[in-house]
mmCIF file of C-alpha atoms and ligand atoms in Angstrom:
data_model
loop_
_atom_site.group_PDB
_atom_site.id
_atom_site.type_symbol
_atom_site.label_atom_id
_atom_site.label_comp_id
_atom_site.label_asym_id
_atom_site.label_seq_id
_atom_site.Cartn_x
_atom_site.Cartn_y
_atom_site.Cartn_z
ATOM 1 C CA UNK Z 1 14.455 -14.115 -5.390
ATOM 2 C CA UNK Z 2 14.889 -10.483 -6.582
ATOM 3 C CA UNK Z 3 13.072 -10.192 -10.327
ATOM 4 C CA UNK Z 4 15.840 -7.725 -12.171
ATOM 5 C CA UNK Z 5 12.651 -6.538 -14.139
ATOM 6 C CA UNK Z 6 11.705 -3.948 -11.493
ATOM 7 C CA UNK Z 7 13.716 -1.052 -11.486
ATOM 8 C CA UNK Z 8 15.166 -0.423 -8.480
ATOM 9 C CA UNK Z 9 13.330 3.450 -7.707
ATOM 10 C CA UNK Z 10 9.667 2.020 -9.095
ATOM 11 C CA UNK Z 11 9.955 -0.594 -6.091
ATOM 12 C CA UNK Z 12 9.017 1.884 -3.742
ATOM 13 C CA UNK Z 13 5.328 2.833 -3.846
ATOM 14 C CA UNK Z 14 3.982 5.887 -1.945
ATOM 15 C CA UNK Z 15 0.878 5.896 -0.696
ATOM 16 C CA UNK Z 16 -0.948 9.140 -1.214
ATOM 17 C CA UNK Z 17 -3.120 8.916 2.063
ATOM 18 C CA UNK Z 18 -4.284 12.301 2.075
ATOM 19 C CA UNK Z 19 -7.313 14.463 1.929
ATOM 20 C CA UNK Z 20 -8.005 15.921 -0.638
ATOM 21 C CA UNK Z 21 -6.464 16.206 -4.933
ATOM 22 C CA UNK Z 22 -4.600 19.711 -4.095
ATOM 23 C CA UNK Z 23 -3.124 18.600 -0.904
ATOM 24 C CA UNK Z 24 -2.191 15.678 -3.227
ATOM 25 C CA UNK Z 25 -0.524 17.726 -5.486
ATOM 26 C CA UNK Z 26 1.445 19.538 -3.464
ATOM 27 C CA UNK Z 27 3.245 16.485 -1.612
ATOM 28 C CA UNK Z 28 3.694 15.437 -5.523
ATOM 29 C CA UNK Z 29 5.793 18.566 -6.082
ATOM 30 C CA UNK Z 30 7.096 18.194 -3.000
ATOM 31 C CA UNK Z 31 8.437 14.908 -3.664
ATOM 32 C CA UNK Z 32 9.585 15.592 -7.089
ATOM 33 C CA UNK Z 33 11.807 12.739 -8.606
ATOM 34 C CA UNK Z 34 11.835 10.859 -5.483
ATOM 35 C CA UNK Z 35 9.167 8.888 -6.507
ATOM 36 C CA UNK Z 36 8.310 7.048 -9.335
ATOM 37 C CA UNK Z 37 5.195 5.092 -8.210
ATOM 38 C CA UNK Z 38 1.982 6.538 -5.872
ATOM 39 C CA UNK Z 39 -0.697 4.462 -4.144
ATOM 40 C CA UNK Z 40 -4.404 6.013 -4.249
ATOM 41 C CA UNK Z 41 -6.597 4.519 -1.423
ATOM 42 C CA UNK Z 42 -9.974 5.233 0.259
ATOM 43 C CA UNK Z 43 -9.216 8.894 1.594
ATOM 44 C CA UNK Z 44 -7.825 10.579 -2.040
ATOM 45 C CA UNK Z 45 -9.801 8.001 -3.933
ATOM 46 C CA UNK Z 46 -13.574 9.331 -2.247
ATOM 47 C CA UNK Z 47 -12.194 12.885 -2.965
ATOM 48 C CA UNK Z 48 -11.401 13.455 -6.398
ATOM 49 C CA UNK Z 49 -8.483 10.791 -6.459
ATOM 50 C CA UNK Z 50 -9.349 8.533 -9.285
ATOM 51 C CA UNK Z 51 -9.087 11.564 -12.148
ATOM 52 C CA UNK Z 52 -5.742 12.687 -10.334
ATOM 53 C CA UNK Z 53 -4.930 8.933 -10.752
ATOM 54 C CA UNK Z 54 -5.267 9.265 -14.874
ATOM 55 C CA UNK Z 55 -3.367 12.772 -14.933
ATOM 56 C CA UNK Z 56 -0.437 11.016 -13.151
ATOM 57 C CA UNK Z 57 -0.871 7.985 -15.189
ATOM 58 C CA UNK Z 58 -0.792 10.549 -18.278
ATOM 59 C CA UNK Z 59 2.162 12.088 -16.967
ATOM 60 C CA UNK Z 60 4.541 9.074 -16.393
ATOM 61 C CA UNK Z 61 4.213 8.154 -12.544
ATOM 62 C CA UNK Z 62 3.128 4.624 -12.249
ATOM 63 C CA UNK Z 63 -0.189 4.167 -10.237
ATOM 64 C CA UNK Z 64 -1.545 1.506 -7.674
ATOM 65 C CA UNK Z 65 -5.476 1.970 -7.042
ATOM 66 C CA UNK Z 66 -5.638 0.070 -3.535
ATOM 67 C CA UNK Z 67 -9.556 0.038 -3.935
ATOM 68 C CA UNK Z 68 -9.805 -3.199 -2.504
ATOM 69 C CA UNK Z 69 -12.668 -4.184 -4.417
ATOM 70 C CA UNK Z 70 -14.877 -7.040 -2.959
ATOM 71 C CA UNK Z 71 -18.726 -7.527 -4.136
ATOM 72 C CA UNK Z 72 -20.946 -9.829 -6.551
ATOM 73 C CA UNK Z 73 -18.608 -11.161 -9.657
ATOM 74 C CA UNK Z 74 -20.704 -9.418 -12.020
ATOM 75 C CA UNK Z 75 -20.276 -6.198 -10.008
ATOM 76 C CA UNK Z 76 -16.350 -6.387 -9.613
ATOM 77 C CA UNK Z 77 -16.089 -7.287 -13.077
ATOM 78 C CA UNK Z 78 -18.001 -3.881 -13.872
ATOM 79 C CA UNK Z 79 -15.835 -2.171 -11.453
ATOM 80 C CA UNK Z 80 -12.494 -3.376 -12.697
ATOM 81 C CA UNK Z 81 -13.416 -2.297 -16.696
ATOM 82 C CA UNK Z 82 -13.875 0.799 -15.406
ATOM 83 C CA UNK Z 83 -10.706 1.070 -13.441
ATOM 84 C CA UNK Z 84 -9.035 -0.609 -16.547
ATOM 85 C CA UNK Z 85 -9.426 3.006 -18.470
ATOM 86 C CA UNK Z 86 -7.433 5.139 -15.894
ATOM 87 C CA UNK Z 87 -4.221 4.180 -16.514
ATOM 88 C CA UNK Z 88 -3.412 2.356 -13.565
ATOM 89 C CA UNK Z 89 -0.267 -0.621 -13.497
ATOM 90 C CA UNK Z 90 -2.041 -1.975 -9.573
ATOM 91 C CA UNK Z 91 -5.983 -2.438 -8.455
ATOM 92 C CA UNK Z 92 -6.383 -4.418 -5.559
ATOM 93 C CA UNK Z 93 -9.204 -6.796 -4.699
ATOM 94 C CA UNK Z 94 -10.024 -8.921 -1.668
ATOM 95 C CA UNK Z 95 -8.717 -12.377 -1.679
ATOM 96 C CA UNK Z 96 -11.473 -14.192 -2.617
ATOM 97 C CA UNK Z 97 -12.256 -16.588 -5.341
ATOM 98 C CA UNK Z 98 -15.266 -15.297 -6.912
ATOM 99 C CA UNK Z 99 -13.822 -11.820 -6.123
ATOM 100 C CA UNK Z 100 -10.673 -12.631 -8.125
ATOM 101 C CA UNK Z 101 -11.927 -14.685 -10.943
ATOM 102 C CA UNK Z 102 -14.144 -12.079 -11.996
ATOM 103 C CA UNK Z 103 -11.307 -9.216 -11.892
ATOM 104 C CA UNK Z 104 -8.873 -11.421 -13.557
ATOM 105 C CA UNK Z 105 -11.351 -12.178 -16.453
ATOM 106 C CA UNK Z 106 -12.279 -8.364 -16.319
ATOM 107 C CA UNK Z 107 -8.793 -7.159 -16.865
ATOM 108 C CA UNK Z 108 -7.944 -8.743 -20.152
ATOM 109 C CA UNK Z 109 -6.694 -7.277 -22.903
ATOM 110 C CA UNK Z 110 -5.565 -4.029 -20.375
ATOM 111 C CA UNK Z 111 -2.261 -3.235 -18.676
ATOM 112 C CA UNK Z 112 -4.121 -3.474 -15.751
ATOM 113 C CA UNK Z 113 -2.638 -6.147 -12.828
ATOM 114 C CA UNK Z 114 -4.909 -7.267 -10.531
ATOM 115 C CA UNK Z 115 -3.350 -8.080 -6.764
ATOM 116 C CA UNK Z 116 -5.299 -9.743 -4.428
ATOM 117 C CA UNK Z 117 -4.809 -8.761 -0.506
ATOM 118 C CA UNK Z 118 -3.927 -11.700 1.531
ATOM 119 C CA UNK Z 119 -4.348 -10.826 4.551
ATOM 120 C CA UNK Z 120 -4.316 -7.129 6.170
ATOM 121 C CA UNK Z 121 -1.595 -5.746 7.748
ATOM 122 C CA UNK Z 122 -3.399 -4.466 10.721
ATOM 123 C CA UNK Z 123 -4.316 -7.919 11.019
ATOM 124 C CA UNK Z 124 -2.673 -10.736 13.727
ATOM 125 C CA UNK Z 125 -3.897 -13.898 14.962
ATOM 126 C CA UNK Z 126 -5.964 -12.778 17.238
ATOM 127 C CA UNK Z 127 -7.823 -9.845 15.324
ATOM 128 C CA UNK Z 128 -8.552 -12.908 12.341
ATOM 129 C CA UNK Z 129 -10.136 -14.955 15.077
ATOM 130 C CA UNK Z 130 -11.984 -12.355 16.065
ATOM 131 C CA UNK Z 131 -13.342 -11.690 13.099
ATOM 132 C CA UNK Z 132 -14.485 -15.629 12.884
ATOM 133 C CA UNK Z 133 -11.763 -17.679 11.063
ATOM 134 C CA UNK Z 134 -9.987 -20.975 12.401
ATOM 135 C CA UNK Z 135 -6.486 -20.512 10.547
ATOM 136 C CA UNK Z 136 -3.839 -17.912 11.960
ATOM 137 C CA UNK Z 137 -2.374 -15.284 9.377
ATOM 138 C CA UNK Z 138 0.876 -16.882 8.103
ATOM 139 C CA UNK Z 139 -1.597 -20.186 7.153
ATOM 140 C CA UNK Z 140 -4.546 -18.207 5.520
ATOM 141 C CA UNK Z 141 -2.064 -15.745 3.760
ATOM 142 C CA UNK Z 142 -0.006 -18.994 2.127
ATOM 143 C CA UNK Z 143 -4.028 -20.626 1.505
ATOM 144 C CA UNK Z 144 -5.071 -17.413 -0.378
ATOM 145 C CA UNK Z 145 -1.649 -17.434 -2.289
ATOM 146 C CA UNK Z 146 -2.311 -20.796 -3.588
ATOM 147 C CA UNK Z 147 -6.208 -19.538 -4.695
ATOM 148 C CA UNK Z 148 -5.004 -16.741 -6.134
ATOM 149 C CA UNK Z 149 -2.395 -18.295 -8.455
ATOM 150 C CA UNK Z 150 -4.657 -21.000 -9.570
ATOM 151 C CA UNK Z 151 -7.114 -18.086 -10.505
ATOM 152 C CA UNK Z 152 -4.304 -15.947 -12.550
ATOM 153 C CA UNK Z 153 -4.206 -13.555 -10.156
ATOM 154 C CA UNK Z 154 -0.872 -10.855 -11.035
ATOM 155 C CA UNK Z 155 0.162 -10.378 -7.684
ATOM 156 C CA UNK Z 156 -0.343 -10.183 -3.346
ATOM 157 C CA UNK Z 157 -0.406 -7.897 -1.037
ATOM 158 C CA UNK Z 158 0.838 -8.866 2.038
ATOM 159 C CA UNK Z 159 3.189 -8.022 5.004
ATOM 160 C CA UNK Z 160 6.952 -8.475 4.573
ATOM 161 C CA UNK Z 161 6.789 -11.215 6.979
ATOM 162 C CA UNK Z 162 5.100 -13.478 4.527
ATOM 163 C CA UNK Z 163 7.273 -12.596 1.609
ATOM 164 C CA UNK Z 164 9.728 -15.418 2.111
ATOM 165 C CA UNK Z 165 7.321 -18.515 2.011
ATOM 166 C CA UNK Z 166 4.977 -16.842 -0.621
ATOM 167 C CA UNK Z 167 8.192 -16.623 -2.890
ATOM 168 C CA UNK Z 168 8.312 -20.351 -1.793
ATOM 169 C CA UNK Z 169 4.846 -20.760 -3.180
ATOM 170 C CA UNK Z 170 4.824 -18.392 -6.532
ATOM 171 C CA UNK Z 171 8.083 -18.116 -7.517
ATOM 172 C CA UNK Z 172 8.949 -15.360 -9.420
ATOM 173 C CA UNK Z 173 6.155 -15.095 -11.387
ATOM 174 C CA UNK Z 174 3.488 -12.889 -9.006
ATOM 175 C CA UNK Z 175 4.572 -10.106 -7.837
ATOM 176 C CA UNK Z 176 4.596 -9.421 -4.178
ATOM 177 C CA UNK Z 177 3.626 -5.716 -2.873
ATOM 178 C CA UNK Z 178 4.365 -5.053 1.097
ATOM 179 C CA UNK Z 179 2.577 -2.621 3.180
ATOM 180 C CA UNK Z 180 3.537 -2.492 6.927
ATOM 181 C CA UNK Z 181 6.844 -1.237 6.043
ATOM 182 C CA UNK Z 182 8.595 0.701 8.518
ATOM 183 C CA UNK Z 183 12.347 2.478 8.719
ATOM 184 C CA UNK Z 184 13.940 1.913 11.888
ATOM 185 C CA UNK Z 185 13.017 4.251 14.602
ATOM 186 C CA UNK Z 186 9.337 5.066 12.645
ATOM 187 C CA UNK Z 187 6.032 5.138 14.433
ATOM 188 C CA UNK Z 188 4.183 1.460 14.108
ATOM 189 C CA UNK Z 189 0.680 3.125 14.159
ATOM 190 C CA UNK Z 190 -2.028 0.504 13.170
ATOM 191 C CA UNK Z 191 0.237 -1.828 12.034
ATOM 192 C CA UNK Z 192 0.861 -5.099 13.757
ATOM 193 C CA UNK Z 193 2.879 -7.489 11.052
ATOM 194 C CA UNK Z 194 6.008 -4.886 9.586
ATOM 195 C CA UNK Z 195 9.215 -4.719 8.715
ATOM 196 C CA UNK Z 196 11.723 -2.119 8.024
ATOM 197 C CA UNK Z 197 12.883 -1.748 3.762
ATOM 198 C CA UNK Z 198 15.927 -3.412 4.138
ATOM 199 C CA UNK Z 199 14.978 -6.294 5.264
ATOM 200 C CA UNK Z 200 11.462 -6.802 3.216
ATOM 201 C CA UNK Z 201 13.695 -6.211 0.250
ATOM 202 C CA UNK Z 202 15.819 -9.073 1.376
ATOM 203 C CA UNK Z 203 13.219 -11.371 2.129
ATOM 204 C CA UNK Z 204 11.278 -11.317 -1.510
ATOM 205 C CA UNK Z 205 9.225 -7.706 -1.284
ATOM 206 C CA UNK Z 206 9.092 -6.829 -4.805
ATOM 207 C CA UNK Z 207 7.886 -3.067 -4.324
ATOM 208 C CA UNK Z 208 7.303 -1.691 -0.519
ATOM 209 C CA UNK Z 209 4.277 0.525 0.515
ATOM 210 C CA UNK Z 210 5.110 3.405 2.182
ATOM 211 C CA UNK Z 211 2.316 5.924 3.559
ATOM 212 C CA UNK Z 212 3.030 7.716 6.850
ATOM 213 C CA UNK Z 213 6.743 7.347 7.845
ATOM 214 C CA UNK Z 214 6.879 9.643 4.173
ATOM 215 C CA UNK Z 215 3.189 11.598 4.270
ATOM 216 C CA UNK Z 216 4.169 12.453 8.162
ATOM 217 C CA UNK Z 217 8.033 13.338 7.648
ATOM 218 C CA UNK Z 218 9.257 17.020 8.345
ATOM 219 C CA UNK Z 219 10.992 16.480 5.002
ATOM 220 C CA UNK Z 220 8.932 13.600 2.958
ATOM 221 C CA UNK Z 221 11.415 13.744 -0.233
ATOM 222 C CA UNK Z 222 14.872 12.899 2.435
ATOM 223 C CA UNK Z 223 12.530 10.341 3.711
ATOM 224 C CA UNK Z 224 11.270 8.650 0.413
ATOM 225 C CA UNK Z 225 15.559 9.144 -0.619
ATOM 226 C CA UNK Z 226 16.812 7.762 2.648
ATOM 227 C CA UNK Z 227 14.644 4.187 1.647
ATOM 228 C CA UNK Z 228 15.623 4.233 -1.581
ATOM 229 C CA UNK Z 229 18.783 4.374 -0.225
ATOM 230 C CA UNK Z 230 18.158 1.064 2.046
ATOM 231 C CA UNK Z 231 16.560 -0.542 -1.198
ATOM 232 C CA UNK Z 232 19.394 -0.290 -2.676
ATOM 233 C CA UNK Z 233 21.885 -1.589 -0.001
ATOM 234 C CA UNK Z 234 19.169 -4.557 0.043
ATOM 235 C CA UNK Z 235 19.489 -5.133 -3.695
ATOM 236 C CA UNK Z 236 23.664 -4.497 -3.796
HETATM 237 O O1 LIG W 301 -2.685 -5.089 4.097
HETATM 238 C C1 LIG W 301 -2.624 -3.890 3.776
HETATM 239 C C2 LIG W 301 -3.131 -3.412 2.590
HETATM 240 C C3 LIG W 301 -3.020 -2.076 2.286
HETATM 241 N N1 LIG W 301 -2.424 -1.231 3.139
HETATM 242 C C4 LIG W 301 -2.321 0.187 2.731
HETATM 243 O O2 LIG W 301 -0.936 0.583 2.658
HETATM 244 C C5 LIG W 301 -0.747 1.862 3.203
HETATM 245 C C6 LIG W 301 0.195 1.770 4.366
HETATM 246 O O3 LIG W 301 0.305 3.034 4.990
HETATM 247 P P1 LIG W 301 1.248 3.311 6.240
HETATM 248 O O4 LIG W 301 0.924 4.711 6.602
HETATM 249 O O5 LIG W 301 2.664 3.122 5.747
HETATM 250 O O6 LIG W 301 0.893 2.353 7.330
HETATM 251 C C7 LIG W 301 -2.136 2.405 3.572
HETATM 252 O O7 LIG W 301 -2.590 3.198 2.491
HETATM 253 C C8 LIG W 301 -2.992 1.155 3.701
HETATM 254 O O8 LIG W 301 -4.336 1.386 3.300
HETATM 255 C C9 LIG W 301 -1.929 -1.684 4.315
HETATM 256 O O9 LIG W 301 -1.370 -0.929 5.137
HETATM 257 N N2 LIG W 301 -2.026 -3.018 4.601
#
C-alpha cells in the first residue's frame, strides 16, 4: 500500500554522511532541488550537525536525525525534548520497549515522529546470532513491529526486504523508512539486506535512505534525479 500523503520527491531521504557542516553544505548546494529531505547521522551529527539540522529545518528541507537513541527512559526522554526543538520531522531510537515508550511520551505535543530501528541493515542471521539472539531477522524485525505499534511508535526503519509483511502488520498507519537501498549496478558496501528503489517502492517503502550511491557519485544531483526517476516509475 502506497500512502498518497507523501509526496512523491520527499520519499527520498539523503543521508548526509559526511564530515564535517561545510563539507555538508556544499553537497547541499550541490544537490540543489534534488532533494527535499536529508538524514543527519553519527559523523555530521558529532561535528556540528545538529545546528545545521535547525538551519535546514528553518529553511524548508525536511530533516531525519538518525541518532539512534538507546539509554535509561528517563534519559531518552531528556534526549528526545531536546531533539523536539530542532525542527526535525524523523529521530530514530532503538527498538526497544522502554526505549520507545519513553520517546513516544517525550514527543508529545511536537511535530516530532519517533521511528524505531528494527533491525540493522548491516545485520543477517548470522551477525544477530552472533550478537546473542535466538530469532533470525525477518522474525525479530515483524516482533519489534508489533512492540512498537502497541507503544505508539510513528514509524520503522528497516530494510526493503521487510517492507511487505510489516505493511501486513501496520497497515498504513506507520510509516516505513528503508535504508540498504541500492540502484542497480551500485557498490553493496556494509550492507547485507538491500534492494534497489524500484522495487522497495513497490514493496511498501514509504521514503528510501540513500547515503553513498549519492554522497560517492561523480555527479550526486544526476544520481539523487536518476532515483527519483525510478520512484516514480514505482509509483506510476
Ligand atoms: O538499519 C539501518 C539504519 C540506518 N542506516 C543508515 O542509513 C544510511 C545508509 O547509507 P548508505 O551509504 O546508503 O549505505 C547510513 O547513514 C546508515 O547509518 C542504515 O544503513 N541501516
Amino acid at each position: 500500500m502506497q500512502p498518497a500523503r507523501i509526496a512523491p520527491r520527499d520519499r527520498l531521504i539523503v543521508a548526509l554522511d559526511l564530515p564535517s557542516v561545510a563539507s555538508a553544505e556544499a553537497m547541499i548546494d550541490r544537490l540543489g532541488d534534488a532533494v527535499t529531505f536529508y538524514k543527519i547521522g553519527y559523523q555530521l551529527g558529532y561535528a556540528g550537525g545538529l545546528i545545521l539540522a535547525k538551519q535546514l529545518a528553518g529553511s524548508g528541507k525536511k530533516v531525519f536525525l538518525d541518532l539512534k537513541l538507546h539509554d535509561i527512559g528517563n534519559t531518552v526522554a531528556r534526549g528526545v525534548e531536546s531533539v523536539a526543538g530542532l525542527g526535525a520531522t524523523f529521530l530514530t531510537v532503538h527498538a526497544y520497549p522502554q526505549t520507545m515508550k519513553a520517546a513516544v511520551e517525550a514527543r508529545a505535543g511536537s511535530g516530532l515522529k519517533i521511528l524505531a530501528v528494527t533491525v540493522l541493515t548491516s545485520y543477517d542471521d548470522t551477525d544477530l546470532h552472533a550478537a546473542g539472539y535466538r530469532l533470525n531477522v525477518s522474525d525479530l524485525v515483524e516482533a519489534r513491529a508489533k512492540q512498537a505499534q502497541a507503544l505508539g511508535v510513528d514509524g520503522l526503519v528497516s530494510s526493503p526486504e521487510e517492507a511487505a509483511a510489516l505493511r501486513k502488520i501496520v497497515g498504513d498507519q506507520m510509516n516505513l523508512v528503508t535504508p540498504g537501498i541500492r540502484p542497480a549496478g551500485s557498490a553493496t558496501g556494509d550492507q547485507k539486506r538491500i534492494m534497489t528503489p524500484a522495487r522497495a517502492i513497490a514493496a511498501g517503502a514509504d521514503y528510501l535512505v540513500v547515503g553513498r550511491p549519492v554522497m560517492e557519485a561523480a555527479d550526486p544531483k544526476a544520481s539523487a534525479e536518476a532515483i527519483h526517476a525510478e520512484i516514480a516509475q514505482a509509483l506510476a
